Each structure stands twice: as structure tokens, then as C-alpha cells.
Tab-separated table of C-alpha atoms in Angstrom:
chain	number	residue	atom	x	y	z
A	1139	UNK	CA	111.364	5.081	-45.730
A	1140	UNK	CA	113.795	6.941	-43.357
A	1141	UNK	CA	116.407	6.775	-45.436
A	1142	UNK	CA	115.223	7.770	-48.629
A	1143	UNK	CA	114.095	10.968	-46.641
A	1144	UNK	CA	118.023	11.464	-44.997
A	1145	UNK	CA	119.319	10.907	-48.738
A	1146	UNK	CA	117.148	14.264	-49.953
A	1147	UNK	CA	117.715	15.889	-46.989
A	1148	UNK	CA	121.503	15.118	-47.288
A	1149	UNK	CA	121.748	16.314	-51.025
A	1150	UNK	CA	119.900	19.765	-50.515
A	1151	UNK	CA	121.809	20.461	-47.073
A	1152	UNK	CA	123.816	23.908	-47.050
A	1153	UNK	CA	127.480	22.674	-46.795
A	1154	UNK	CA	128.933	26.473	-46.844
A	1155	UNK	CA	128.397	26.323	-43.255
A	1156	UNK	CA	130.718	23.943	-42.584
A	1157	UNK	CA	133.336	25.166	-43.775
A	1158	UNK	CA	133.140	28.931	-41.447
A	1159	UNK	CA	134.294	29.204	-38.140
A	1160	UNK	CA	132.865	32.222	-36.246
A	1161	UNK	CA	135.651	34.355	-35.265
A	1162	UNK	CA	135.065	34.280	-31.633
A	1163	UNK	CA	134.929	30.768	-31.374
A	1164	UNK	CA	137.453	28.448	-29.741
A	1165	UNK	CA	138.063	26.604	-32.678
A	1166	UNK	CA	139.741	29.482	-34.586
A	1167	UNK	CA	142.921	28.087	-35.547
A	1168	UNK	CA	145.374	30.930	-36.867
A	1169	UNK	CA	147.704	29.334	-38.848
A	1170	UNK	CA	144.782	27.425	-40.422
A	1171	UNK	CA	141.678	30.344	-40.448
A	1172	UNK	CA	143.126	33.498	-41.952
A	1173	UNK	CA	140.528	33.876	-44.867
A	1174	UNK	CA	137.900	36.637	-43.546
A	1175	UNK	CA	134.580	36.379	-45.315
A	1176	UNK	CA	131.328	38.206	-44.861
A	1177	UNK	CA	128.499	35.795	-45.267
A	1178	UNK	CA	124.558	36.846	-44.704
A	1179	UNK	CA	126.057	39.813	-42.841
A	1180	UNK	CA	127.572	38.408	-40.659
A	1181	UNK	CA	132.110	37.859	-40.372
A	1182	UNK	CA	133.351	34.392	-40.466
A	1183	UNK	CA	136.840	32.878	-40.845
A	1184	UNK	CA	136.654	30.228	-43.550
A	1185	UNK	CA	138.695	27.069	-42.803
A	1186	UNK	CA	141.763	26.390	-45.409
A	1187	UNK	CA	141.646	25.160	-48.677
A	1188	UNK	CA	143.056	21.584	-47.821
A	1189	UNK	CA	140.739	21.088	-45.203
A	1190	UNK	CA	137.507	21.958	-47.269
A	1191	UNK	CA	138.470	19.115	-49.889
A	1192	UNK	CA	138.782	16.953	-46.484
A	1193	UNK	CA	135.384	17.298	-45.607
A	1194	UNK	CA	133.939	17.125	-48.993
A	1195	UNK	CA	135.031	13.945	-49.273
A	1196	UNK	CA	134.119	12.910	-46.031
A	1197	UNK	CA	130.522	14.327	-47.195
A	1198	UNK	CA	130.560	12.548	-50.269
A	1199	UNK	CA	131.866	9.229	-48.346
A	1200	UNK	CA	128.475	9.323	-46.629
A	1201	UNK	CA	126.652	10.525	-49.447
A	1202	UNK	CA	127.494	6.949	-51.101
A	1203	UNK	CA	126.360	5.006	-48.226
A	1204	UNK	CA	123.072	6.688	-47.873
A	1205	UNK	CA	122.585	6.300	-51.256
A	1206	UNK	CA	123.111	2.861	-50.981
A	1207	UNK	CA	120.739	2.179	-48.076
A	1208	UNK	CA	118.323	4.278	-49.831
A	1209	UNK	CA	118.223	1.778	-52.997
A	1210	UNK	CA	117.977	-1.242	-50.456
A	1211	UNK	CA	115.729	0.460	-48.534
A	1212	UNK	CA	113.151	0.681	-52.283
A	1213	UNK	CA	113.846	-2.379	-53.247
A	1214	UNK	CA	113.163	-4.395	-49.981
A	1215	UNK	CA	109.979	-2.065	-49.931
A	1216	UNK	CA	108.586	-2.851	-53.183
A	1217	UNK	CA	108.798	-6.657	-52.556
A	1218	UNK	CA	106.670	-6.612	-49.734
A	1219	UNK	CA	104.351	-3.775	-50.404
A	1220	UNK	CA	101.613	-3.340	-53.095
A	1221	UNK	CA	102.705	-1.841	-56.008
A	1222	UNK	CA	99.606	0.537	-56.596
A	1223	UNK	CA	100.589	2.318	-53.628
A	1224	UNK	CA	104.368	2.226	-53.775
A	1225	UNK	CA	104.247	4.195	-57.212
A	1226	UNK	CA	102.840	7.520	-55.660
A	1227	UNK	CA	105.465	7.464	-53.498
A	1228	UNK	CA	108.322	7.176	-55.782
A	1229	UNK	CA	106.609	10.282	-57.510
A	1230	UNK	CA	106.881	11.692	-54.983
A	1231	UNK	CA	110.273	11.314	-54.285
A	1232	UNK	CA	111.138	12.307	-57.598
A	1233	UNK	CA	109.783	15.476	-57.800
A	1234	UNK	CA	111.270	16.289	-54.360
A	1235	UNK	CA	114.778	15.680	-55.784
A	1236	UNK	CA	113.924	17.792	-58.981
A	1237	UNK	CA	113.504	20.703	-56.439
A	1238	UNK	CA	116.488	20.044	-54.857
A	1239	UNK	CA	118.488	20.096	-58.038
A	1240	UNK	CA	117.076	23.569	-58.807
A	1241	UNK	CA	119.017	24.602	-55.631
A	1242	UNK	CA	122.055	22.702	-55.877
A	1243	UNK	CA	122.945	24.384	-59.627
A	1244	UNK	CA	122.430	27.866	-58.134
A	1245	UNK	CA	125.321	26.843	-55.949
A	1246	UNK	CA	127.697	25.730	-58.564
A	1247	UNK	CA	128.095	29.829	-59.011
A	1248	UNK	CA	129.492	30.985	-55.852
A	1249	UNK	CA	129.889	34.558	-57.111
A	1250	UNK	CA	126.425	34.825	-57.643
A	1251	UNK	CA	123.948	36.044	-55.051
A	1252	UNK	CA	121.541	32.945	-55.665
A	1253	UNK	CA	124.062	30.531	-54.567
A	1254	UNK	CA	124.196	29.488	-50.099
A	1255	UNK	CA	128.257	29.677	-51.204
A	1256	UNK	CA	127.704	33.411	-51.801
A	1257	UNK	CA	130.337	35.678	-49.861
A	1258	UNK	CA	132.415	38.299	-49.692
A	1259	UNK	CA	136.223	38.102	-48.834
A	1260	UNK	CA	136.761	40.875	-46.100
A	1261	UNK	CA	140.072	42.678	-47.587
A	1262	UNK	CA	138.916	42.176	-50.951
A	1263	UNK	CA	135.565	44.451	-51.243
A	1264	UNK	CA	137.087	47.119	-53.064
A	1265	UNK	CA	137.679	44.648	-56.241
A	1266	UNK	CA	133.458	44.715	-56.463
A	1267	UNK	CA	134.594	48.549	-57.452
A	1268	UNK	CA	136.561	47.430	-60.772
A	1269	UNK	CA	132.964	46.297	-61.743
A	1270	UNK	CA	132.186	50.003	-62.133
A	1271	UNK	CA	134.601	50.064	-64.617
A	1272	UNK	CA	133.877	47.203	-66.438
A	1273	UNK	CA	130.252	47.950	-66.714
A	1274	UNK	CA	130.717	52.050	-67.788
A	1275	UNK	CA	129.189	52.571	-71.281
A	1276	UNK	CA	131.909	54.231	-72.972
A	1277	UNK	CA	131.561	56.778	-75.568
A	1278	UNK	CA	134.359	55.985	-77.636
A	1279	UNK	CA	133.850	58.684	-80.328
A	1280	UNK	CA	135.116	60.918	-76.763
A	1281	UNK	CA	138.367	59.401	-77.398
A	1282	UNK	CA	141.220	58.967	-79.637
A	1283	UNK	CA	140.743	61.910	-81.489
A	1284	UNK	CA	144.672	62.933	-80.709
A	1285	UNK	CA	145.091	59.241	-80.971
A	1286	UNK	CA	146.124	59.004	-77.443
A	1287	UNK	CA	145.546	55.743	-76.024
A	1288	UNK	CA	147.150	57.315	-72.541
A	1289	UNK	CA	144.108	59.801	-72.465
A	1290	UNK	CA	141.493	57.572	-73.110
A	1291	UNK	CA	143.148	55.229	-70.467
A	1292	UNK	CA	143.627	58.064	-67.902
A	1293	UNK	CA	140.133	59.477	-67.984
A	1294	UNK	CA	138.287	56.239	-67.512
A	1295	UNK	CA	140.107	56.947	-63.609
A	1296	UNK	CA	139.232	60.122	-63.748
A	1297	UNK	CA	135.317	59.833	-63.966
A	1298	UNK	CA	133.831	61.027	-60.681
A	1299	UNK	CA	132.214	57.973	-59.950
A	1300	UNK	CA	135.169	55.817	-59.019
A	1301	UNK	CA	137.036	59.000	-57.392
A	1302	UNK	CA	139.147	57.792	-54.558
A	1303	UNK	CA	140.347	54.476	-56.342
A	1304	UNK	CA	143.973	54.591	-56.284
A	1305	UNK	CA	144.519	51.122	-56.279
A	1306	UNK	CA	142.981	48.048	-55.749
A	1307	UNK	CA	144.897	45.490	-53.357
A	1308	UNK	CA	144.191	42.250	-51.778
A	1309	UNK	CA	145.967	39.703	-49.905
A	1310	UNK	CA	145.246	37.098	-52.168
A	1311	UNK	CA	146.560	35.825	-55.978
A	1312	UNK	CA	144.651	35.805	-58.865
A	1313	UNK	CA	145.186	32.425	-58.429
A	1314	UNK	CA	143.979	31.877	-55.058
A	1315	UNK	CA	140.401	33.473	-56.119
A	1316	UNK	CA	140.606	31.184	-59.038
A	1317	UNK	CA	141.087	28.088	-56.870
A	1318	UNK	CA	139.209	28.548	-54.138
A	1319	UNK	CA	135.827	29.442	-56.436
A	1320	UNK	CA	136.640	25.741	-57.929
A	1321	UNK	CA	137.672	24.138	-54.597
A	1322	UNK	CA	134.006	25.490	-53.482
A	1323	UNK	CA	131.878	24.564	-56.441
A	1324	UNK	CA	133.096	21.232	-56.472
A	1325	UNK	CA	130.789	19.191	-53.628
A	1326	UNK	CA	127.291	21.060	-55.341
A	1327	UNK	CA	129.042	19.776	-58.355
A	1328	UNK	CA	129.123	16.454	-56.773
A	1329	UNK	CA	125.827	16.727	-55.494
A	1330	UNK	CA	123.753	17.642	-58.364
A	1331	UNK	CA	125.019	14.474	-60.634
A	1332	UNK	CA	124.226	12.168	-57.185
A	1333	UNK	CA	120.952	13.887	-57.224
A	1334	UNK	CA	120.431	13.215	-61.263
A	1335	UNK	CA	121.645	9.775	-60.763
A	1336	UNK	CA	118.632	9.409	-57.645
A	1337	UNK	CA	116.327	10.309	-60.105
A	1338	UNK	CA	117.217	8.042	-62.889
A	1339	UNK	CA	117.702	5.005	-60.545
A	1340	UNK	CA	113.982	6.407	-59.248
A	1341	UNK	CA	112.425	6.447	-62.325
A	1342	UNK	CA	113.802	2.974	-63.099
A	1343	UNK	CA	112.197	1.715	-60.348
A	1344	UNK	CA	108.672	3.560	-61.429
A	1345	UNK	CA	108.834	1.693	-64.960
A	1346	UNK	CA	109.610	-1.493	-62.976
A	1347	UNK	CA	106.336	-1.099	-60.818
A	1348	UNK	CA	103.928	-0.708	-63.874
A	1349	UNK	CA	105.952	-3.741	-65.359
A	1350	UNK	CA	104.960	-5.511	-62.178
A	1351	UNK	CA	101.351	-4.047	-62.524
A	1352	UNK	CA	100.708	-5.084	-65.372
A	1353	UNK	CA	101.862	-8.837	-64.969
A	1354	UNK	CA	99.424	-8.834	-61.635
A	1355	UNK	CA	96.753	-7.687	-63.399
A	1356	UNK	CA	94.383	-10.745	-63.888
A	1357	UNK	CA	93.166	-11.126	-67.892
A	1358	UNK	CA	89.291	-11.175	-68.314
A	1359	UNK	CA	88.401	-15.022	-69.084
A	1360	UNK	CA	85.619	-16.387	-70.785
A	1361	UNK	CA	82.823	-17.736	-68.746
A	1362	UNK	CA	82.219	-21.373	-69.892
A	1363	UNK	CA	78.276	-21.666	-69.503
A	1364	UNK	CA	78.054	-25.746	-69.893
A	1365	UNK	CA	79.259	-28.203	-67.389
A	1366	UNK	CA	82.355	-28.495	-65.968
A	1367	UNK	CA	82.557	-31.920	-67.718
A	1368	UNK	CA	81.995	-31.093	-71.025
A	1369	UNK	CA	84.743	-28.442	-71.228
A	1370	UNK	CA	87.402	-31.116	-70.856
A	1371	UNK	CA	85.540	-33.607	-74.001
A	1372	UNK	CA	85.143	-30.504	-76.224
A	1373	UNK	CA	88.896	-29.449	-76.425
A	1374	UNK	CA	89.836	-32.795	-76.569
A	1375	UNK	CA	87.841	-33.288	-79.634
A	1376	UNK	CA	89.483	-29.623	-80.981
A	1377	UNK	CA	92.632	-30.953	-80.301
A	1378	UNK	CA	92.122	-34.348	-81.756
A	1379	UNK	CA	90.695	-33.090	-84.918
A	1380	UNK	CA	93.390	-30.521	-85.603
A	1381	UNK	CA	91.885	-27.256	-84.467
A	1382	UNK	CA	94.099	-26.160	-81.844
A	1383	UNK	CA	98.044	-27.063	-80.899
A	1384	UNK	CA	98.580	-28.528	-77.282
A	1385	UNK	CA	101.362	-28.855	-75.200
A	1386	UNK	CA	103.474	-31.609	-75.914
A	1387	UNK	CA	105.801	-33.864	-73.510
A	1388	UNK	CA	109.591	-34.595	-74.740
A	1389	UNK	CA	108.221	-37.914	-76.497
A	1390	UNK	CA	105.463	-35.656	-77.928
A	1391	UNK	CA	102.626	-36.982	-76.727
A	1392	UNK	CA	100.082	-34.682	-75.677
A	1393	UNK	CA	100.604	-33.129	-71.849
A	1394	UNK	CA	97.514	-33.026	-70.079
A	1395	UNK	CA	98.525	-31.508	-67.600
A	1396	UNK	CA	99.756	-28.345	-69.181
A	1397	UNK	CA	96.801	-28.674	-71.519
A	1398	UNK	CA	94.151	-28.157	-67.987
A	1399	UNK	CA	96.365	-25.368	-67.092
A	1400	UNK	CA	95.859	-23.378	-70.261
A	1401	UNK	CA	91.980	-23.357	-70.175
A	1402	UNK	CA	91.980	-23.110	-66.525
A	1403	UNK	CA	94.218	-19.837	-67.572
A	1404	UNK	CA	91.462	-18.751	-70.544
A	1405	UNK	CA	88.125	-19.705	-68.965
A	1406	UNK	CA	86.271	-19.740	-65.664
A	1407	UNK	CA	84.829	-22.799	-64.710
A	1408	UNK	CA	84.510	-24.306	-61.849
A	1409	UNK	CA	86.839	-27.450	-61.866
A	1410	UNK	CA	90.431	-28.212	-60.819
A	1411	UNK	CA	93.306	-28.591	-62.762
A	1412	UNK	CA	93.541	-32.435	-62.419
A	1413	UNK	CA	90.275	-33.116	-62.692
A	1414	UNK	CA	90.236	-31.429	-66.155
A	1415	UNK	CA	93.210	-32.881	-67.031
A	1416	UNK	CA	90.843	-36.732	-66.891
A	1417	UNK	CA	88.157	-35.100	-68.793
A	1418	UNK	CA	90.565	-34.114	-71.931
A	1419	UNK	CA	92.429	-37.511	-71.685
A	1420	UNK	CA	90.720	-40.057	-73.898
A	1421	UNK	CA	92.043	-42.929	-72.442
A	1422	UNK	CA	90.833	-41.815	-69.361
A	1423	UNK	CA	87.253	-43.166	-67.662
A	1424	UNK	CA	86.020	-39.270	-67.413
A	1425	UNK	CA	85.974	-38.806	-70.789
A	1426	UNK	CA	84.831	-41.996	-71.967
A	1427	UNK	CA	81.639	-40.693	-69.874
A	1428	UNK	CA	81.500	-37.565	-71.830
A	1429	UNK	CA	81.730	-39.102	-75.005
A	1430	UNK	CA	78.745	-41.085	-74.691
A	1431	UNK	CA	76.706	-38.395	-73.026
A	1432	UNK	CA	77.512	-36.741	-76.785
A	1433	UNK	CA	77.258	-39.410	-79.057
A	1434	UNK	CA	73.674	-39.600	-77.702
A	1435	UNK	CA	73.215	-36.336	-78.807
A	1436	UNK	CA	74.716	-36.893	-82.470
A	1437	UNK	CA	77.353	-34.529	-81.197
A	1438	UNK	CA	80.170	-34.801	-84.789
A	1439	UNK	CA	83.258	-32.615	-85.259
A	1440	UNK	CA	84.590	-32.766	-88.712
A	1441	UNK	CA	88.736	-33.099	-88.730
A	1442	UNK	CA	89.603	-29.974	-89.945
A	1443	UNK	CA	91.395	-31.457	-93.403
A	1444	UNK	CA	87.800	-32.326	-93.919
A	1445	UNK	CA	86.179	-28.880	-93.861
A	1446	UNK	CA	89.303	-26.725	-95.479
């Protein structure tokens, strides 16, 4: 199943990577690669904006068409394998997807350390300093008692644990940070409802094994113990005397044929289908046979109006 196994591999595959260009590489294309990032310690150039949304969709593109063989791939399996079997391995395959998904959500978060999107902007690492500020606990019972709001904002710049921020500056816009986190987000985005889609096209096809199971699985029948003969007279005489409903043909006489087919389906015995099918006919030779062989033997079965 090769390409059920490229599919997973495709959807837990680290794209980040793509979209870096080491800085000492020929490919470094100035006009295009002017965004400095420091990823797993190491300095990359990361390609443009336009040219990330490119190759997502080029990703996604393929993405489809795997997922597509995949699905063909099942399908043309399950019709020529045995079902027992095949059901493990869609387990399998679920549960392997689960884990990716687990992976792919960390990277919806690219400012978080758990996500393979995680970097820092070179000319920006002094914003991780505003943090400092954001995260002080603030007495605020310090403050305000002149009812200066200047004070209280001058000394939060004046605690000696940001000393030596002036300022804060960065090449980029609010607006560029803003973008580019939702430019970046957007192919594990992509990925994780492809991956939730696998598994709920996977899990269809698990229900649709046990369905298939279950119609393969052969019903117990009941043993008939007499001869093969006398199965056919005795529900012939059931069915003549009102105890059980046969098949009918469109002028609604009684199909024979069918009728074999049932018992052959409910009982074990050892005759064919169109043998039986003489024995139950009573205009038929075989059954004449029978019905002498039980006559003899005072054999009577009372219509069923009778015995009501």
C-alpha cells in the first residue's frame, strides 16, 4: 500500500524547510530573500511572502492527488483481499494519522516553541524584551497616589530589569508580523482537515469491512438427519397444508425453484438444488415416490384450518 504510506508521510512532512534558503547558498535571491530568521540555531533567509503561498499550493495540488490514489489504492485492495486481514491494517493506518494530527496542530502556532514553524526574525529579537513588560506583576497600590499616570508610566522603564531599552525597532509592520504568522499557519491548517478527512474516509471504510464480514459469514443450518428424499415430500406437504409461505412465480403458482434454494439456504443435506426442486413438486415422478413410501407408513398432516 505505497501510497497510503506517501499520503502519511506527506501530511506529517516539515514544510518550514522549504520555505528557507541558507544564506550562503546560490539560490539567495536579494530582491526576493531579505527576511533573516534564526531557526534551530541556525540563520536562514526565508523566501517572500508570495512565493510561500506558491508552494503551498503546489503542496496541496499534490496532496489531492495522493489522496486520491490512496482511496483507489483501499478500495482496489479490499476487493481482492480478505477482509479479516485488511481491517488491522486500516487500524493501523488510522491511528498513524491520529499521531500525525497531534503534530500538525502544534504547527498551526508558529510563535510557539512546539511548532517546526518556530523562529525568530533576526532584527526583531529585542521585541521578545516587551514580554518583560507585559509579564511584570505590578503593584499598583505603588502608583497613582499623586494621580500621575506619567509616573506610573515612566517607572515601568525605569525598573532595572529592562535597563538599556530605549526603543524597540524593527524593519517590519505590525502588519507584516500579522500576515506572515497567517501566510505560515495556513498549509498545517490545510493539512490537519486533509488529515481529519483521511481518517473519516478510513473509518468509513472499517465499518464497510465488518458490513462485508458479516454478510460472508456463513449462518449455522440445521442438519436434516432423514434422507435426502424425504426433505423435499415433507415441505411440500407444509406448504400444501398451509404451514409455511413459498415463493411464488408472477402467475402465482408456487416456484420450485426458489423454494429448493431456501432449504438448501436453512439446512444441510446432501442434495442439489434441482434435484430438490422434483422432490417438492407434486406433479413431479420424485415425489409421487415419496408419497407412497409415506402413505405406507400412515404418514397424515392435518391442513392447518383443521388443527387451529
Amino acid at each position: 500500500m505505497k501510497s497510503v504510506k506517501n499520503l502519511i508521510k506527506s501530511l506529517r512532512e516539515n514544510y518550514y524547510l522549504e520555505f528557507l534558503v541558507d544564506p550562503n547558498s546560490d539560490l539567495v535571491a536579494f530582491d526576493k530573500h531579505y527576511v533573516l530568521v534564526n531557526y534551530q540555531n541556525k540563520d536562514y533567509y526565508e523566501v517572500d511572502i508570495e512565493s510561500i503561498k506558491l508552494r503551498q499550493q503546489e503542496i496541496l495540488i499534490d496532496l489531492k492527488k495522493e489522496y486520491e490514489n490512496a482511496l483507489s489504492q483501499i478500495f482496489l485492495k479490499l476487493a481482492t483481499s480478505n477482509s479479516d486481514t485488511f481491517e488491522s491494517f486500516i487500524r493501523f493506518n488510522i491511528e498513524a494519522v491520529k499521531i500525525s494530527l497531534r503534530t500538525i496542530k502544534a504547527d498551526f502556532y508558529i510563535d510557539s516553541k512546539q511548532s517546526r514553524y518556530y523562529s525568530n526574525l533576526i532584527d526583531n529579537l529585542g521585541v521578545n524584551k516587551l514580554k518583560i513588560i507585559n509579564n511584570r506583576e505590578v503593584n499598583y497600590e505603588s502608583y497613582f497616589k499623586d494621580s500621575s499616570i506619567v509616573e506610573f508610566y515612566e517607572s515601568l522603564f525605569k525598573d532595572s530589569s529592562i535597563s538599556g531599552l530605549d526603543h524597540v525597532f524593527s524593519y517590519y509592520s505590525i502588519e507584516f508580523h500579522n500576515h506572515r504568522m497567517k501566510i505560515l499557519s495556513r498549509l498545517p491548517f490545510a493539512l490537519f482537515h486533509i488529515a481529519s478527512r483521511f481518517i473519516i474516509d478510513l473509518s468509513r471504510i472499517e465499518e464497510k469491512i465488518r458490513e462485508i464480514r458479516s454478510l460472508n459469514q456463513e449462518t449455522p443450518k440445521i442438519k436434516w438427519l432423514g434422507k435426502r428424499t424425504h426433505i423435499g415430500y415433507v415441505f411440500s406437504k407444509l406448504a400444501q397444508e398451509g404451514y409455511i409461505e413459498t415463493p411464488k412465480l408472477k402467475n402465482g403458482e408456487v416456484n420450485y425453484t426458489a423454494f429448493a434454494r431456501l432449504i438448501k439456504q436453512l439446512f444441510e443435506v446432501d442434495v442439489s438444488e434441482g434435484t430438490l426442486r422434483k422432490y417438492l413438486n407434486p406433479l413431479d415422478s420424485k415425489f409421487e415416490e415419496n408419497q407412497n413410501t409415506f402413505e405406507k407408513e400412515n404418514f397424515h398432516l392435518p391442513n392447518i384450518k383443521l388443527v387451529n
